[in-house]
mmCIF file of C-alpha atoms in Angstrom:
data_model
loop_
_atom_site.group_PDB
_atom_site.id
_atom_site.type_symbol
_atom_site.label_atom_id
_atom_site.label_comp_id
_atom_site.label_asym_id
_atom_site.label_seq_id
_atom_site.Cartn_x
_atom_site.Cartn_y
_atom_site.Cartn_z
ATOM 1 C CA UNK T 1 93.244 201.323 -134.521
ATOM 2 C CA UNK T 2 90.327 202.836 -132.752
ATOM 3 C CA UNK T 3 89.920 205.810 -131.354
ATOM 4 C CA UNK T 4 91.094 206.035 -127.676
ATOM 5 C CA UNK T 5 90.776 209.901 -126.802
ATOM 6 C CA UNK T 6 91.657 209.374 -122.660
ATOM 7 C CA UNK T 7 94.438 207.151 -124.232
ATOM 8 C CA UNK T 8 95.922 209.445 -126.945
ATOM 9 C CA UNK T 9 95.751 212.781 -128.370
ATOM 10 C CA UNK T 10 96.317 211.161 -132.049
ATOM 11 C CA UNK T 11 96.126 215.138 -133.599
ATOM 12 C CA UNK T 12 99.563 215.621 -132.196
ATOM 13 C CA UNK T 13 101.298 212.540 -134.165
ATOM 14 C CA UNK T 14 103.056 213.516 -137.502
ATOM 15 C CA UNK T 15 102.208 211.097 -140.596
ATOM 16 C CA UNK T 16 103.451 212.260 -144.325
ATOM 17 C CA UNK T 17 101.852 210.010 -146.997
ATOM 18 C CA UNK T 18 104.045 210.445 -149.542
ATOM 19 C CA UNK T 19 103.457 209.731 -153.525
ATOM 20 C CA UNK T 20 101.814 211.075 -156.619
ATOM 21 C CA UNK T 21 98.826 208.382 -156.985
ATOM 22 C CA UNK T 22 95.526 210.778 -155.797
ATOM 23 C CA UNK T 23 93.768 207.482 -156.252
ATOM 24 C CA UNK T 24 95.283 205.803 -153.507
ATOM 25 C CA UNK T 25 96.714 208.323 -151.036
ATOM 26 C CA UNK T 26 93.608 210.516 -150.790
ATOM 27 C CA UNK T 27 91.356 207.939 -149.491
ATOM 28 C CA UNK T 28 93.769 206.609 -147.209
ATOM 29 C CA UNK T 29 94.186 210.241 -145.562
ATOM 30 C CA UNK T 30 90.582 210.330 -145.275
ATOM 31 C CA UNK T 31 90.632 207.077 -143.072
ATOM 32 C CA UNK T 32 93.279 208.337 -141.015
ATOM 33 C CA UNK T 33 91.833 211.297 -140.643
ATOM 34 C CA UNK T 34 88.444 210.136 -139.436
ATOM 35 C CA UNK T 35 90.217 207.765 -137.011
ATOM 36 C CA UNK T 36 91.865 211.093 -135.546
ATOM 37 C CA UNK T 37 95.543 211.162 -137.317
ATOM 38 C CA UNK T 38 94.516 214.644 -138.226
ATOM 39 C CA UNK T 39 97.421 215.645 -138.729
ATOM 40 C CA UNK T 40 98.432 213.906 -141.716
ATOM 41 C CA UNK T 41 99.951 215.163 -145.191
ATOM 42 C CA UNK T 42 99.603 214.106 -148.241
ATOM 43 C CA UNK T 43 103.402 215.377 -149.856
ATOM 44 C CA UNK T 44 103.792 214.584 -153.223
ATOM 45 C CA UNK T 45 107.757 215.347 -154.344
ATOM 46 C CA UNK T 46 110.674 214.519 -152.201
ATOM 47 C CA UNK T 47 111.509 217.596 -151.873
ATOM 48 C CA UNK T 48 108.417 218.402 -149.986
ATOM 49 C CA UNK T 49 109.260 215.229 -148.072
ATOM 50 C CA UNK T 50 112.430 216.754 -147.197
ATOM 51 C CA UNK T 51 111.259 219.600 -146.216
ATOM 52 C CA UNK T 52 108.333 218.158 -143.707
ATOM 53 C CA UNK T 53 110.934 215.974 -142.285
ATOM 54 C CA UNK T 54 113.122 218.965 -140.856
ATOM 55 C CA UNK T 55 110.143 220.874 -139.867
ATOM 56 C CA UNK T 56 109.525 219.247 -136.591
ATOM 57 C CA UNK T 57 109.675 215.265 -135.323
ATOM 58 C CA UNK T 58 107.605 213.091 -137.561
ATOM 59 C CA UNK T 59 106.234 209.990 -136.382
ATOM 60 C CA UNK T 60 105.179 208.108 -139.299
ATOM 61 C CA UNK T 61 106.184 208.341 -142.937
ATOM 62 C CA UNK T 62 104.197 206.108 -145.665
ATOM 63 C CA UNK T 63 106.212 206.542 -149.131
ATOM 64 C CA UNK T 64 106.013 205.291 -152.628
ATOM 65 C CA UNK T 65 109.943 204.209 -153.668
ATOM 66 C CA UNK T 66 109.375 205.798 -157.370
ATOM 67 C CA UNK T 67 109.047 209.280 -156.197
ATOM 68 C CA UNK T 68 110.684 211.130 -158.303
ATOM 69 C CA UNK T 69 111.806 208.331 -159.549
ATOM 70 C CA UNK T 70 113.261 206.752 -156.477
ATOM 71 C CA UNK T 71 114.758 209.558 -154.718
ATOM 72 C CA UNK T 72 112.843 208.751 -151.938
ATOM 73 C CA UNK T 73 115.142 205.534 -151.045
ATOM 74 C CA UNK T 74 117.979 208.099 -150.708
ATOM 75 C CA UNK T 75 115.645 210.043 -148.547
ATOM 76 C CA UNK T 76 115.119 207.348 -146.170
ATOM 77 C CA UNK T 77 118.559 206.310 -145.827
ATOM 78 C CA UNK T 78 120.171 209.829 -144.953
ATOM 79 C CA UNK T 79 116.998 209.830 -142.185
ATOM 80 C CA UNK T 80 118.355 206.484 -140.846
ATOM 81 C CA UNK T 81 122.185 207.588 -140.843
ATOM 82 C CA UNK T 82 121.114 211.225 -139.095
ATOM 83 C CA UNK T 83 121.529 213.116 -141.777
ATOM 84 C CA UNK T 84 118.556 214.542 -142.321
ATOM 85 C CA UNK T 85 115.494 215.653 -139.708
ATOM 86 C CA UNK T 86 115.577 215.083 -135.746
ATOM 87 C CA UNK T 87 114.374 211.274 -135.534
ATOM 88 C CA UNK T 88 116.520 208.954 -137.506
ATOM 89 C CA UNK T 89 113.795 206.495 -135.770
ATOM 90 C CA UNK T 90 110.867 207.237 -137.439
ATOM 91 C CA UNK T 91 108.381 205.024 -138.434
ATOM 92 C CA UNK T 92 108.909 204.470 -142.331
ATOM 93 C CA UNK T 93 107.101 202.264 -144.235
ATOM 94 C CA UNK T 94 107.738 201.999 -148.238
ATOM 95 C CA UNK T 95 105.148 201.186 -150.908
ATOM 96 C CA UNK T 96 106.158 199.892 -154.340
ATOM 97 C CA UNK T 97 104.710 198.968 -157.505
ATOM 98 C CA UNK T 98 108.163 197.497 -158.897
ATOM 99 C CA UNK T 99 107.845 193.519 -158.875
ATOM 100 C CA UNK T 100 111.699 193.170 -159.545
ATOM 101 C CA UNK T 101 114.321 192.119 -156.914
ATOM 102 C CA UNK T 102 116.657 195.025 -157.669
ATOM 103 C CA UNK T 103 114.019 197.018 -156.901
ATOM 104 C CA UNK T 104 112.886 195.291 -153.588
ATOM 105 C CA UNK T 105 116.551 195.198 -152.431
ATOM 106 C CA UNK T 106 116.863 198.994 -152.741
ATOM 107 C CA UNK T 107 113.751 199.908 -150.916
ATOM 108 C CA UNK T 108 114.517 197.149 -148.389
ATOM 109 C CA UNK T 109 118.548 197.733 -147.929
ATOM 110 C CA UNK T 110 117.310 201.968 -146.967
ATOM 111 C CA UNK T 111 116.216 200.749 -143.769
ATOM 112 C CA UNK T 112 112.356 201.323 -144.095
ATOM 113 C CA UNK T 113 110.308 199.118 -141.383
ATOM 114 C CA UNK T 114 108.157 197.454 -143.714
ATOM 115 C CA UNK T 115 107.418 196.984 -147.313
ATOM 116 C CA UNK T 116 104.158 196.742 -148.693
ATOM 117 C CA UNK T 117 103.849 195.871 -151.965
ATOM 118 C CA UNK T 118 101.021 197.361 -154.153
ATOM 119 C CA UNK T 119 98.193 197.016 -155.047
ATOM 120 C CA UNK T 120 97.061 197.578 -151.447
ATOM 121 C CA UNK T 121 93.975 198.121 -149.678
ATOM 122 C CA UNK T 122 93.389 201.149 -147.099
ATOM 123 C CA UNK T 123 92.808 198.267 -144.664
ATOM 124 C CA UNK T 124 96.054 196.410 -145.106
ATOM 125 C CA UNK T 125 98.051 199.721 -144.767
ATOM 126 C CA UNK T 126 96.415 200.370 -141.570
ATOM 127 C CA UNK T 127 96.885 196.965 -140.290
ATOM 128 C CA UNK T 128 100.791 197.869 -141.103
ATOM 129 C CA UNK T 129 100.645 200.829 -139.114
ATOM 130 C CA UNK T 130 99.129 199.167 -136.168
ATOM 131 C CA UNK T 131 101.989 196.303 -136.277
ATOM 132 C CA UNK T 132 104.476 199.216 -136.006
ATOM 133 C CA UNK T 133 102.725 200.199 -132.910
ATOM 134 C CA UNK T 134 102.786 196.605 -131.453
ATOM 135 C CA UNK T 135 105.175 195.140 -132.753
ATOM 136 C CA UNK T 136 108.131 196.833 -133.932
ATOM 137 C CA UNK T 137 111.694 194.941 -135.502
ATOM 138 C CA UNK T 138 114.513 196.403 -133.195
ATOM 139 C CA UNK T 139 117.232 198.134 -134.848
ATOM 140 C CA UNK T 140 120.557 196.712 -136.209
ATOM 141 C CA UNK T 141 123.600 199.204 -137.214
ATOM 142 C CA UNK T 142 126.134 197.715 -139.888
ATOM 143 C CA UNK T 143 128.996 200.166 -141.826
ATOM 144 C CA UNK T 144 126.105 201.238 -144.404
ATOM 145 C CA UNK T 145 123.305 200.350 -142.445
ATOM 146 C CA UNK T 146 121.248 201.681 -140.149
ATOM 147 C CA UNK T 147 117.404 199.406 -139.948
ATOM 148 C CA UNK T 148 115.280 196.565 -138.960
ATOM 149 C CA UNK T 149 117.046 193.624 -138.314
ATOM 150 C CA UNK T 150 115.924 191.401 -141.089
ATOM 151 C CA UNK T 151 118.087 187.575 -140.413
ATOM 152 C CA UNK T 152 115.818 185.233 -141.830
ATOM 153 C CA UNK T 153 117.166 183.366 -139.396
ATOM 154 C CA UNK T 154 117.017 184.180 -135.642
ATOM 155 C CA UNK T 155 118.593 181.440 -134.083
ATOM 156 C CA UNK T 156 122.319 182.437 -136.592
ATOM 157 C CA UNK T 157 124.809 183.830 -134.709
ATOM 158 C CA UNK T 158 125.321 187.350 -134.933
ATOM 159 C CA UNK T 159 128.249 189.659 -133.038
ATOM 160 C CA UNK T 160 126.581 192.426 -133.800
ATOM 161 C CA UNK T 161 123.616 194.133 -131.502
ATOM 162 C CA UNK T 162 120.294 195.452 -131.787
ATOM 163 C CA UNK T 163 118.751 198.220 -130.880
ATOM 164 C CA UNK T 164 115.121 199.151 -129.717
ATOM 165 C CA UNK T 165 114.827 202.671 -131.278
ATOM 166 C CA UNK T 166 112.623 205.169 -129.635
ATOM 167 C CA UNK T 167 109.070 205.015 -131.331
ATOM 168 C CA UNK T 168 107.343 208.150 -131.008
ATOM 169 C CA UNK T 169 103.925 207.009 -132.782
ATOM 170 C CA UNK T 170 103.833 204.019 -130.306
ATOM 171 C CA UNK T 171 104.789 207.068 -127.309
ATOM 172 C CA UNK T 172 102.052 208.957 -128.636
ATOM 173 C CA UNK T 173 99.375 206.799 -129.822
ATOM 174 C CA UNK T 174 99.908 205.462 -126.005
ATOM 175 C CA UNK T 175 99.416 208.429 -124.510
ATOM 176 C CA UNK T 176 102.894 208.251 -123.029
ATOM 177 C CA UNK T 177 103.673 211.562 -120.870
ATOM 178 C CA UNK T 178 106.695 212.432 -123.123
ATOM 179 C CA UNK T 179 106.872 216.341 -123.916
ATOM 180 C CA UNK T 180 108.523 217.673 -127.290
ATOM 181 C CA UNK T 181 111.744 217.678 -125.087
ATOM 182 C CA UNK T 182 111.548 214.614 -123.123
ATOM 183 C CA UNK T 183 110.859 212.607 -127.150
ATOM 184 C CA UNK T 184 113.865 214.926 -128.168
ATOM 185 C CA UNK T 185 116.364 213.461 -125.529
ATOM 186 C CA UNK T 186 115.557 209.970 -125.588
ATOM 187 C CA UNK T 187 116.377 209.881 -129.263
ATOM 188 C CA UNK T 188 119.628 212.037 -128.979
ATOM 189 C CA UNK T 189 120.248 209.089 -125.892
ATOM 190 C CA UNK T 190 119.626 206.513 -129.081
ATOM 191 C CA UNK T 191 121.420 208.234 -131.649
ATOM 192 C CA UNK T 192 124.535 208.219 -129.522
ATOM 193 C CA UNK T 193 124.407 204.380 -129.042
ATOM 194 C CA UNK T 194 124.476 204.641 -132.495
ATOM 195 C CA UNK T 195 126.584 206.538 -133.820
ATOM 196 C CA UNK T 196 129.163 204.540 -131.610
ATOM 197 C CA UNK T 197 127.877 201.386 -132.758
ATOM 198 C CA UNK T 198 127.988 202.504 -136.703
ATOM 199 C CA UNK T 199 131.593 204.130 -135.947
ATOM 200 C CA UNK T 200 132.679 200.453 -134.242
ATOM 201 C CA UNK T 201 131.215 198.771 -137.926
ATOM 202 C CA UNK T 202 133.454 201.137 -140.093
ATOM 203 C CA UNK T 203 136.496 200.217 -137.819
ATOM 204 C CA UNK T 204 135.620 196.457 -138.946
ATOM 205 C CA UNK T 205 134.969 197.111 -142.554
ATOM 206 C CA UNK T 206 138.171 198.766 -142.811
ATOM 207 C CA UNK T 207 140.688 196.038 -141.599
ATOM 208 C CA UNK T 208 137.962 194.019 -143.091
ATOM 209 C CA UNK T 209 138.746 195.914 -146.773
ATOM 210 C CA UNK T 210 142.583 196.236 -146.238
ATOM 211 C CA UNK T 211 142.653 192.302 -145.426
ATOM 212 C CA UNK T 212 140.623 191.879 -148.542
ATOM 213 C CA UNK T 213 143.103 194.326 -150.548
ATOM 214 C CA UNK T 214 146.366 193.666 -149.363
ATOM 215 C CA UNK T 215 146.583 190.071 -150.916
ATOM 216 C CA UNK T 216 145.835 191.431 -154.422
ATOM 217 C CA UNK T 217 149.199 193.542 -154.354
ATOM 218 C CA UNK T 218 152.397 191.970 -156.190
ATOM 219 C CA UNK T 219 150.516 189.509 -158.054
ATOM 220 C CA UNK T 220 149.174 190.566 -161.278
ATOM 221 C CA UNK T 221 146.772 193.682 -163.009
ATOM 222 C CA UNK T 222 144.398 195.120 -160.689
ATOM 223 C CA UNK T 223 140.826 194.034 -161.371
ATOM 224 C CA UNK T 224 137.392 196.120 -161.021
ATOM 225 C CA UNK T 225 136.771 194.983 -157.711
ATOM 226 C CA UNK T 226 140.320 195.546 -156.171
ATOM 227 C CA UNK T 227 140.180 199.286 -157.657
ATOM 228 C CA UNK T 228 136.141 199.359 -156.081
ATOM 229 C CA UNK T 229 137.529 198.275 -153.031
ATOM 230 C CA UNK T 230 139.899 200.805 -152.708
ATOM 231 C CA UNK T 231 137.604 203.689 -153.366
ATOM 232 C CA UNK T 232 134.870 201.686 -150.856
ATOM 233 C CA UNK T 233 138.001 202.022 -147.977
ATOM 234 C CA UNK T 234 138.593 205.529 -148.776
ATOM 235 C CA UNK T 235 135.288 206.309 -148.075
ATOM 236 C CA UNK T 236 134.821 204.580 -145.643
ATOM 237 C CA UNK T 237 137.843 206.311 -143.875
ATOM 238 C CA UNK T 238 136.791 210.038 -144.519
ATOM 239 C CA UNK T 239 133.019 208.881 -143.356
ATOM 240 C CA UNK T 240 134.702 208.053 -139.898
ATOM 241 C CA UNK T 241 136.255 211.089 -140.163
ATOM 242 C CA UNK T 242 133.579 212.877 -140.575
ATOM 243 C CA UNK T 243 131.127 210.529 -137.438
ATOM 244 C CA UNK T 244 133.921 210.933 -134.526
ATOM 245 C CA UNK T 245 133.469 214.184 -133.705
ATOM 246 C CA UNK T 246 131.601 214.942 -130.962
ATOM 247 C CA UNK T 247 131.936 211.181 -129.799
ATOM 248 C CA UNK T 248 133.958 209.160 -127.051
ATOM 249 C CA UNK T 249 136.006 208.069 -129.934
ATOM 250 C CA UNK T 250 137.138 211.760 -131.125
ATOM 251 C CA UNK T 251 140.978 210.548 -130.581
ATOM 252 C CA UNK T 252 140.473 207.964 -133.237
ATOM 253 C CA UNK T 253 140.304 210.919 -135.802
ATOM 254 C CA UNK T 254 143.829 211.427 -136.186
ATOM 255 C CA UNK T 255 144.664 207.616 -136.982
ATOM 256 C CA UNK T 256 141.365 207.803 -139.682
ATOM 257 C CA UNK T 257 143.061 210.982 -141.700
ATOM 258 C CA UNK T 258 146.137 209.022 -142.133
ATOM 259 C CA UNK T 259 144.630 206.160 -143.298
ATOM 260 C CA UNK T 260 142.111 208.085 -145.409
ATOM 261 C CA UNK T 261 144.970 209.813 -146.956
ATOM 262 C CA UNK T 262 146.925 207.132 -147.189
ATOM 263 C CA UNK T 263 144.181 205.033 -149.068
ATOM 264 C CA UNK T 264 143.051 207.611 -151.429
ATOM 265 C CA UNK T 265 147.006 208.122 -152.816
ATOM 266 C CA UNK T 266 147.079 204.820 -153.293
ATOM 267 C CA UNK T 267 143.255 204.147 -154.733
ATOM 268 C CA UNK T 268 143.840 206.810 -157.298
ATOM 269 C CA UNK T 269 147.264 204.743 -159.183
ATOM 270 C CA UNK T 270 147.034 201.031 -157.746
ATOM 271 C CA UNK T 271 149.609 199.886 -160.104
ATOM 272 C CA UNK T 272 152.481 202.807 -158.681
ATOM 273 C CA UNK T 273 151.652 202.396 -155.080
ATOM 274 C CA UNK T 274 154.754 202.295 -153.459
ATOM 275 C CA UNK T 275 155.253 199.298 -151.284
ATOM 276 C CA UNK T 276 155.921 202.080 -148.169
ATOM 277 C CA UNK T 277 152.424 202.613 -148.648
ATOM 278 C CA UNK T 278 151.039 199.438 -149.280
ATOM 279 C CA UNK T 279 153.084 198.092 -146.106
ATOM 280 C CA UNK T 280 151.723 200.987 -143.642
ATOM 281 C CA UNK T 281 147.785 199.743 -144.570
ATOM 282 C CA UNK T 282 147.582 196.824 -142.121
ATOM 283 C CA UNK T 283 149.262 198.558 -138.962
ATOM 284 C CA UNK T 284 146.853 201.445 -139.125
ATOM 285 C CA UNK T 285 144.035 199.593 -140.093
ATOM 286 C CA UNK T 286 144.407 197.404 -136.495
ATOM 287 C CA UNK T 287 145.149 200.364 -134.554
ATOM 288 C CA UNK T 288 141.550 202.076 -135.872
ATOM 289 C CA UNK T 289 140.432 198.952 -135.126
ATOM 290 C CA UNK T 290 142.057 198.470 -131.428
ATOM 291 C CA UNK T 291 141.034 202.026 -130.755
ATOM 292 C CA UNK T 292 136.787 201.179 -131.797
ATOM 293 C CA UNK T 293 137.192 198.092 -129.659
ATOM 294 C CA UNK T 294 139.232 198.723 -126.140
ATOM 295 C CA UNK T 295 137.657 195.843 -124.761
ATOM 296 C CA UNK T 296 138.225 193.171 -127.543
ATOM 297 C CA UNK T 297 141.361 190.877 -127.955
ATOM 298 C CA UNK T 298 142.677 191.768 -131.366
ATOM 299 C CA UNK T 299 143.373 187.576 -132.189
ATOM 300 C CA UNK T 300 139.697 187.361 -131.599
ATOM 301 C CA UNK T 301 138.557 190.761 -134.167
ATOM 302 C CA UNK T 302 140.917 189.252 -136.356
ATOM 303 C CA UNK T 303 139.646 186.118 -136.593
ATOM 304 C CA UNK T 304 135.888 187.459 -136.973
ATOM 305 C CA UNK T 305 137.314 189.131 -139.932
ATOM 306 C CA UNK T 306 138.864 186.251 -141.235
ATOM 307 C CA UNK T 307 135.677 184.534 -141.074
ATOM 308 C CA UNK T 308 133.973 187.301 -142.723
ATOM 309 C CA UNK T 309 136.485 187.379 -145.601
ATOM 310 C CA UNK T 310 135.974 183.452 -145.905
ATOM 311 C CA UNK T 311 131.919 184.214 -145.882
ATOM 312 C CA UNK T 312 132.641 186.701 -149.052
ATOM 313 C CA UNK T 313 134.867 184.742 -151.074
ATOM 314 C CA UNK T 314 132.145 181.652 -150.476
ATOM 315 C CA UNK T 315 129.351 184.156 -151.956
ATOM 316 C CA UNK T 316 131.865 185.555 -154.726
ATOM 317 C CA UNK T 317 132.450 181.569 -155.886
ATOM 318 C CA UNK T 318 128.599 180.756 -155.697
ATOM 319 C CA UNK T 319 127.596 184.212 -157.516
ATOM 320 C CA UNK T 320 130.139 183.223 -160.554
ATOM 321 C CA UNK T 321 129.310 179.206 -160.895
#
């Protein structure tokens, strides 16, 4: 990471280093500093983090999951969905001195770009940052999911695509000839593709959710999980709501408030749905679903969600043997 100054004008890129350990973060701001990052921050709340992220585009954010005792994973995720700041893209790697898996899923399952788990040299942090320059995971967009693409696999089959999301350290640390504007319109261009593609995932995990629920009906008490899956598809419904506007699929909107409506009536007293109800789940379900994919034979979306429901039944049967 040397020093390139015909290359790159490294004051203009935007790092937070974000944490409460003096110890750690105050060295590695020196570093980055003296290699000509000077305009990095050491924020230590996530409120300040909040509050740096909506003040202009940041480029790199370095942050310890227990700040303020993990808000920061919250943080992170409404950045991803674009709900917070102007670059749902940026460059966000997570530090963590948790050893436990729960606690590695959560800072992992955000959407951070990397993971580094302490304790960590200034030298192996920078080596991180340089990979993110180089050698970035593109982007994949799932119902509540907006990150790297992390199969461990490569070579399973996968419907879903990836993204490459604009990287405005790598633009900058290049020396790319992007202005404030020209940064500002390639990542609305991205955050269009998706939005779209997040809006398509809901439309799946709702006929996906309805096919899991609609079985349960008629044939005993409802469980936890039926009841969770009912609030999960009412959500998920008003969150679509909420997405379409403003997008190619605005005329969706209508179908989404009846279903959201629909599914909340029935969510809030399972046992006295009335079978109206129940029976009017599937039908809008697979329009919403018709309507997110135009292109798509419905035999073949169903049968991807069969397969997914056979995938989740598999893991349910391993998880409780």
């Amino acid at each position: 990471m040397s020093k390139d100054p015909v290359k790159a004008n490294l004051g203009r890129i935007r790092i937070a280093l974000c944490g409460k350990n003096r110890q750690v973060l105050l060295p590695v701001r020196s570093e980055l500093m003296s290699i000509g990052y000077l305009d990095t921050e050491w924020i230590r709340s996530d409120e300040d983090l909040r509050r740096w992220t909506v003040s202009g585009i940041p480029d790199l954010i370095v942050a310890d999951h227990a700040l303020d005792e993990g808000a920061a994973i919250q943080t992170v995720k409404e950045i991803r969905s674009g709900d917070l700041g102007e670059n749902p893209f940026v460059v966000t790697i997570m530090t963590t001195w948790a050893n436990d898996p729960v606690s590695i899923r959560a800072a992992i399952n955000c959407g951070v770009d990397d993971l580094i788990v302490a304790p960590y040299s200034t030298g192996q942090l920078l080596e991180r940052i340089k990979k993110m320059i180089t050698d970035r995971k593109p982007f994949i967009v799932t119902s509540d999911y907006v990150g790297p693409e992390r199969r461990r696999d490569p070579m399973r089959k996968c419907d879903i695509p990836i993204f490459e999301p604009p990287n405005t350290l790598r633009m900058r640390q290049n020396g790319e000839n992007v202005d404030a504007a020209g940064i500002r319109e390639q990542i609305a261009k991205s955050n269009t593709e998706i939005t779209e593609e997040k809006l398509r995932r809901i439309g799946f995990q709702i006929s996906f959710l309805v096919d899991l629920i609609l079985p349960e009906f008629g044939v005993g008490e409802f469980d936890v999980e039926l009841r969770t899956n009912l609030d999960r598809l009412a959500s998920m419904t008003e969150e679509a709501v909420q997405r379409l506007e403003n997008t190619k699929y605005e005329p969706v909107s209508q179908l989404c408030k009846s279903l959201h409506k629909l599914s909340s009536r029935i969510a809030a007293e399972p046992d006295r749905a009335a079978p109206d109800d129940v029976e009017l789940l599937k039908p809008l379900a697979r329009a919403i679903l018709e309507a997110f994919f135009p292109s798509e034979e419905t035999s073949d979306l169903v049968g991807q969600i069969s397969g997914a429901i056979s995938s989740y039944n598999e893991r349910r049967t391993r998880s409780a043997s």
